[in-house]
XYZ file of C-alpha atoms in Angstrom:
123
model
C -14.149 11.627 -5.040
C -10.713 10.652 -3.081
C -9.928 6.930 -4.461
C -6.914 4.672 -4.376
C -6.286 2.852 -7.597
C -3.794 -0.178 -6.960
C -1.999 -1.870 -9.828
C 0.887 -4.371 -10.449
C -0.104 -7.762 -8.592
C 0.083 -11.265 -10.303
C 1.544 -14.446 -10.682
C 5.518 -14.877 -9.920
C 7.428 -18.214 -9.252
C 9.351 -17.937 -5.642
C 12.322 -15.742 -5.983
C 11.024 -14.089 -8.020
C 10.076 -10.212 -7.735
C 6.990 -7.960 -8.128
C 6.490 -4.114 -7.689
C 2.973 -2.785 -6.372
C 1.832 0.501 -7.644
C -1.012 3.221 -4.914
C -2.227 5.910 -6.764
C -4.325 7.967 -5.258
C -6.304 10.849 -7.134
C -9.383 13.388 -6.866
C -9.845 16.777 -4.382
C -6.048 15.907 -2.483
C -4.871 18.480 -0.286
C -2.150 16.234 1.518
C -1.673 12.800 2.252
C -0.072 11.382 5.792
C 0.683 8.159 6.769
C 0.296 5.248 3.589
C 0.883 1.460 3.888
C 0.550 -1.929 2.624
C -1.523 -4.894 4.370
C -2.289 -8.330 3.069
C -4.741 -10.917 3.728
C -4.498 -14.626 2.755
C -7.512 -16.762 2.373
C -8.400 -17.830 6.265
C -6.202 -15.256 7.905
C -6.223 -11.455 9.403
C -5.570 -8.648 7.359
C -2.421 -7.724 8.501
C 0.039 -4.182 8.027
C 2.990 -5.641 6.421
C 4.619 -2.030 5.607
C 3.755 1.474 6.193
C 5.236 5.002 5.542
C 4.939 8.571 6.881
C 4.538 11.486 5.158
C 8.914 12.399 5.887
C 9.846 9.013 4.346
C 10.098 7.480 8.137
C 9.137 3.561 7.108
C 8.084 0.007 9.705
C 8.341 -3.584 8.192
C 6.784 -6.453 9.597
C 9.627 -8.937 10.768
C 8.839 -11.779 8.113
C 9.091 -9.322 5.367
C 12.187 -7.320 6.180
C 15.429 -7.288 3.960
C 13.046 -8.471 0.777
C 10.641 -5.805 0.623
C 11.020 -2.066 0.197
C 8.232 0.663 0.738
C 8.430 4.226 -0.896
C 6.204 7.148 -2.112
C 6.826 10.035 -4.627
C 4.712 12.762 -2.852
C 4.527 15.244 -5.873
C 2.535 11.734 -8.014
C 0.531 11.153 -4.893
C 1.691 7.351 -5.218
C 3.534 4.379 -3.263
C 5.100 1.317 -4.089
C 5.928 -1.820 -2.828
C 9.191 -3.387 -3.922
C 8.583 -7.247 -3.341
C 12.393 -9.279 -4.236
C 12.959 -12.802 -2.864
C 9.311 -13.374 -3.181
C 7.605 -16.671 -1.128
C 4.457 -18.469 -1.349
C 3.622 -17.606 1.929
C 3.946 -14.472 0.577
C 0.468 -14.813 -1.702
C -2.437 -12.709 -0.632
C -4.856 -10.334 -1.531
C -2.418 -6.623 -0.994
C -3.925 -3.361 0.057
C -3.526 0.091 -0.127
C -4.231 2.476 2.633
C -3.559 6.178 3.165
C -4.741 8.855 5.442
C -6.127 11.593 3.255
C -6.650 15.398 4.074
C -9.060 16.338 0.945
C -11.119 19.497 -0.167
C -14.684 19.341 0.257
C -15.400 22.734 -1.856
C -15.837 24.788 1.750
C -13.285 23.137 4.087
C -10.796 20.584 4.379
C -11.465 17.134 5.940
C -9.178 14.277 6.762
C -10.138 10.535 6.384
C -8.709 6.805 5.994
C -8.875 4.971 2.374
C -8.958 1.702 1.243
C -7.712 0.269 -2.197
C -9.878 -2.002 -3.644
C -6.519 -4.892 -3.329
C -4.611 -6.692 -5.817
C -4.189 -10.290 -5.761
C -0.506 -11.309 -5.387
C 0.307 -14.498 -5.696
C 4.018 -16.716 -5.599
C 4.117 -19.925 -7.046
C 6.502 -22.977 -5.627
């Protein structure tokens, strides 16, 4: 019942700036680690931010300075602050999160994928 329900990509000229929204919703008891990856048409997925639980937060080099990663624990959501976007910025972006949910007898712990939201930064 545990899903991640992404929202905010679309089409921005270069420079321009886009927000990403990571919902997540359904038997939660806690969530851990969350990030952001990306994949372009012809390339690896790739982690472009993550976030721990305490706020403690990892860019990937060609990203840093223009892109900001936060949660609000008590909505159970992240975003992803994109200024100064690029077109090598464009790619599919996904959610993931590390999930302790309720089963109904005991608590169990697993990874989750968004479904990813196409992002994409016109020259």
């Amino acid at each position: 019942q545990v899903q991640l329900v992404e929202s905010g990509g679309g089409l921005v000229q270069a420079g321009g700036s886009l927000r990403l929204s990571c919902a997540a919703s359904g038997s939660i008891f806690s969530i851990d680690a969350m990030g952001w990856y990306r994949q372009a048409p012809g390339k690896q997925r790739e982690l472009v931010t993550g976030i721990t639980r305490g706020g403690i937060t990892n860019y990937v080099d060609s990203v840093k300075g223009r892109f900001t990663i936060s949660r609000d624990n008590a909505k159970n959501t992240m975003y992803l602050q994109m200024n100064s976007l690029k077109p090598e910025d464009t790619a599919v972006y996904y959610c993931n999160a590390d999930i302790t949910y309720y089963t109904g007898s005991n608590y169990r712990q697993s990874n989750y994928w968004g479904q990813g939201t196409q992002v994409t930064v016109s020259s």
